[in-house]
Short mmCIF file of C-alpha atoms in Angstrom, two decimals:
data_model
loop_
_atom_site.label_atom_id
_atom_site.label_comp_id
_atom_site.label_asym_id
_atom_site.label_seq_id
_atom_site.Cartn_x
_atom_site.Cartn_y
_atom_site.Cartn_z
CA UNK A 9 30.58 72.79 92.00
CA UNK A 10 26.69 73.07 91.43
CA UNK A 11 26.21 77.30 91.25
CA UNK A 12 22.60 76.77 91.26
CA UNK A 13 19.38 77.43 88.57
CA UNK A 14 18.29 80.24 87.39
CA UNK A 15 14.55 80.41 86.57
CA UNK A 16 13.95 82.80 83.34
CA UNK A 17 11.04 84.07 81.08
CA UNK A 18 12.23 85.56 77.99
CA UNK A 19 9.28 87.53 76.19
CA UNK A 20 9.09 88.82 72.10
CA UNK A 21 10.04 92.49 73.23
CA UNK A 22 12.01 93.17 70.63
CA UNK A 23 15.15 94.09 73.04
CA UNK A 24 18.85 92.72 72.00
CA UNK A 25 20.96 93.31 75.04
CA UNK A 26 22.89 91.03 77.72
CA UNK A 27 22.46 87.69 77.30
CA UNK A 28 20.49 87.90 73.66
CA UNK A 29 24.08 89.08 72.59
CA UNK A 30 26.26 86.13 71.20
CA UNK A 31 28.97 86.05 74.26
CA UNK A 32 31.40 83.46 76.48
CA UNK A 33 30.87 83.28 79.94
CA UNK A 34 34.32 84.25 81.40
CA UNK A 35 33.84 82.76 85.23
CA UNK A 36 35.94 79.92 84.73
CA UNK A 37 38.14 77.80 82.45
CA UNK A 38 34.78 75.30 81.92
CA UNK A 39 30.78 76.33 82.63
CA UNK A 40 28.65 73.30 82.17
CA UNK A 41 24.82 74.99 81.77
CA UNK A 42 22.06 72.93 81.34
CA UNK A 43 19.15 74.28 79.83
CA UNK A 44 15.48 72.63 80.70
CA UNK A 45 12.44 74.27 78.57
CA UNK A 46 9.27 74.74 80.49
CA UNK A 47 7.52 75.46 77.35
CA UNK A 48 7.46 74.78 73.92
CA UNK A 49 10.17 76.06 71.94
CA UNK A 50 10.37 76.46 68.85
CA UNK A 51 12.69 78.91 66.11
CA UNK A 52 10.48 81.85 66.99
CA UNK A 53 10.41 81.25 70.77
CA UNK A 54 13.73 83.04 71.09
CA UNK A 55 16.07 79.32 71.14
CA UNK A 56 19.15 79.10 73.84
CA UNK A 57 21.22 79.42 70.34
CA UNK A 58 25.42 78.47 69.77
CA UNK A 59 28.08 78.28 67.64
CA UNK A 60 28.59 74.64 67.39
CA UNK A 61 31.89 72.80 68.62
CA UNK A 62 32.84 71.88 65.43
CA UNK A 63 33.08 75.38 63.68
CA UNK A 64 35.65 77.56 64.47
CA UNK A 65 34.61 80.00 67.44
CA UNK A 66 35.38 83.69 66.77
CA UNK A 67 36.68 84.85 69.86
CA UNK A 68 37.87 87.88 68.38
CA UNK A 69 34.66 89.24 67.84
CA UNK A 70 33.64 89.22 71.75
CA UNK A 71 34.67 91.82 73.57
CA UNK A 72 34.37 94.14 77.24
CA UNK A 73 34.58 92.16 80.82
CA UNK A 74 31.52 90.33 79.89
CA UNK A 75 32.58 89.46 76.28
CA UNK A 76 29.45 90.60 74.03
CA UNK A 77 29.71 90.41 70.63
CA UNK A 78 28.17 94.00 69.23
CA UNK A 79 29.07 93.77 65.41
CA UNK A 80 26.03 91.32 64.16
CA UNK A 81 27.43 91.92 60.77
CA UNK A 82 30.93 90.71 61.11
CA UNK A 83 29.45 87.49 63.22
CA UNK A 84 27.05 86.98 60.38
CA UNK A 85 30.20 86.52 57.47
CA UNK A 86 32.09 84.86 60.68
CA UNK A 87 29.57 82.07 61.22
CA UNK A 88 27.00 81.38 58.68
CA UNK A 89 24.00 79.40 59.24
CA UNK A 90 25.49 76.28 59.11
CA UNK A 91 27.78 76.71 61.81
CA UNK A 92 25.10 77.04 64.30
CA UNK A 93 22.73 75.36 66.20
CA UNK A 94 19.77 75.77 68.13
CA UNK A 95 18.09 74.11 71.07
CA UNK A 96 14.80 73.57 69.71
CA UNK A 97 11.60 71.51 71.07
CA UNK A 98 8.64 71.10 73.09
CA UNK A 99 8.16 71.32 77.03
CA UNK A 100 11.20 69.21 78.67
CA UNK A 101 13.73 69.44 76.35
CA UNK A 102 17.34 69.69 77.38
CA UNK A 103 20.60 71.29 76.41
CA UNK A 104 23.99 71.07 77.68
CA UNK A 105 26.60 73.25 76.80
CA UNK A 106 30.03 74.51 78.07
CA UNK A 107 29.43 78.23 78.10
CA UNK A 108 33.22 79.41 78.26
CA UNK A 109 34.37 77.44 75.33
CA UNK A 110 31.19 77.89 73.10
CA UNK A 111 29.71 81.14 71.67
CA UNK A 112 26.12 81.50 72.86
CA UNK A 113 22.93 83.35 73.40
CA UNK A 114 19.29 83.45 73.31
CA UNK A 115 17.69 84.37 70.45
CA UNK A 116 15.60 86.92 70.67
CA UNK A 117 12.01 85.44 70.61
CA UNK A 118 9.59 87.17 68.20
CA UNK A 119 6.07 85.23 69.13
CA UNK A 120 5.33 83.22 72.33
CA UNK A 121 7.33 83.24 75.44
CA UNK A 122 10.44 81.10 76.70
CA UNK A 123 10.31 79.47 80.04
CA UNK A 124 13.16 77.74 80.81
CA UNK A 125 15.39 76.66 83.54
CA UNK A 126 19.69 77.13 83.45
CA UNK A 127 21.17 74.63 85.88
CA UNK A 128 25.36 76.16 86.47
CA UNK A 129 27.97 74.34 87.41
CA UNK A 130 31.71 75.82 87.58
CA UNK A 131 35.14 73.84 88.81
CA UNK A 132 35.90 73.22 92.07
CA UNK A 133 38.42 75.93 92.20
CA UNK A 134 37.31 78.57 89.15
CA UNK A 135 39.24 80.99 87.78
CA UNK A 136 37.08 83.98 88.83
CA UNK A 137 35.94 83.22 92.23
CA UNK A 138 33.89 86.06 93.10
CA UNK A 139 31.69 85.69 90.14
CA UNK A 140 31.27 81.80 90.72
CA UNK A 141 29.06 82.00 93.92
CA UNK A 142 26.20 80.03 94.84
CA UNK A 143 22.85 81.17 93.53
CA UNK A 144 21.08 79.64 96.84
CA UNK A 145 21.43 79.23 100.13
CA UNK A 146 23.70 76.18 100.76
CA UNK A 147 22.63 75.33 104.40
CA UNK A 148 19.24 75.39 103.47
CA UNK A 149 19.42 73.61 100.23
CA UNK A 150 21.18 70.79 102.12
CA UNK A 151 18.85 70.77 105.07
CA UNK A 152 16.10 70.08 102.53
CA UNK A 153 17.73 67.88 100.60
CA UNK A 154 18.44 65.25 103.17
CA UNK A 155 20.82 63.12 102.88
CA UNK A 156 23.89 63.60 100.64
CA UNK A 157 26.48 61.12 98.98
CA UNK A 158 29.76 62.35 99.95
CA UNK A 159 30.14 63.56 96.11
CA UNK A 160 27.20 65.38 96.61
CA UNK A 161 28.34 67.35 99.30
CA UNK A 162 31.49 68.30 97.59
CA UNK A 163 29.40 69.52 94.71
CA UNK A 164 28.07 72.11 97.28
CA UNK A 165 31.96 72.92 99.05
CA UNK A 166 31.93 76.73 98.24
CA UNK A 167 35.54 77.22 99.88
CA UNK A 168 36.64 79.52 97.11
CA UNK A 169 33.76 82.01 97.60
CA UNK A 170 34.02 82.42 100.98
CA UNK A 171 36.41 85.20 100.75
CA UNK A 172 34.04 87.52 98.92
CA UNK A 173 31.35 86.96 100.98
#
């Protein structure tokens, strides 16, 4: 199910909370998030940073509802350098990433300023329903977008929301 994109601006202010925290996204089982830079970005730009697929994840250190990891130190000796990755590069470049099964956040930028786009997707039927709703307005978004393929249109079937509406 396409969630939506979320347009953000991430300045050099210096501030390490929410999503600057390494963290899993815990609406679903699967998140695919695809990240589209609207500026350069570079390793001071504050980089949509992970833990990458191949290095053991330390799950252990996340914790709370929204599962923030708060002990730097302890994800420092956890992961080294090595066993992460950035997305780095100029205007237009993209990232894809599964957000529930890969540690994640964005660095916190120290000169310049991020613009970027996050295009969400969840599973048809996610495991947390009420936090998996659409980030638009579905009748409009279909009015303008014409005419859909049938697979399309079940990328916009919000069924599983509609309860907590």
């Amino acid at each position: 199910t396409y969630r939506g994109v979320l347009a953000r601006l991430d300045m050099p202010d210096g501030t390490v909370r929410e999503t600057r925290l390494w963290h899993l996204d815990q609406e679903d089982s699967r998140i695919l998030k695809i990240v589209v830079y609207l500026s350069d970005v570079y390793d001071d730009g504050g980089p949509f940073e992970y833990v990458r697929a191949s290095f053991s994840q330390p799950r252990h250190l996340a914790h709370g509802s929204k599962k923030r990891v708060h002990n730097e130190e302890a994800f420092d000796l956890a992961v080294p350098p090595e066993g992460r990755g950035a997305v780095v590069g100029p205007r237009g470049t993209v990232g894809f990433v599964d957000t529930c099964r890969i540690l994640h956040r964005g660095r916190v930028p120290v000169s310049g300023t991020r613009a970027s786009l996050f295009f969400a997707y969840n599973s048809r039927w996610p495991m947390r329903p009420s936090h998996c709703g659409p980030m638009f307005i579905v009748d409009n978004f279909k009015t303008a977008a014409g005419n859909l393929t049938p697979r399309q249109t079940a990328a916009l079937d919000f069924r599983y929301y509609r309860r907590f509406e």
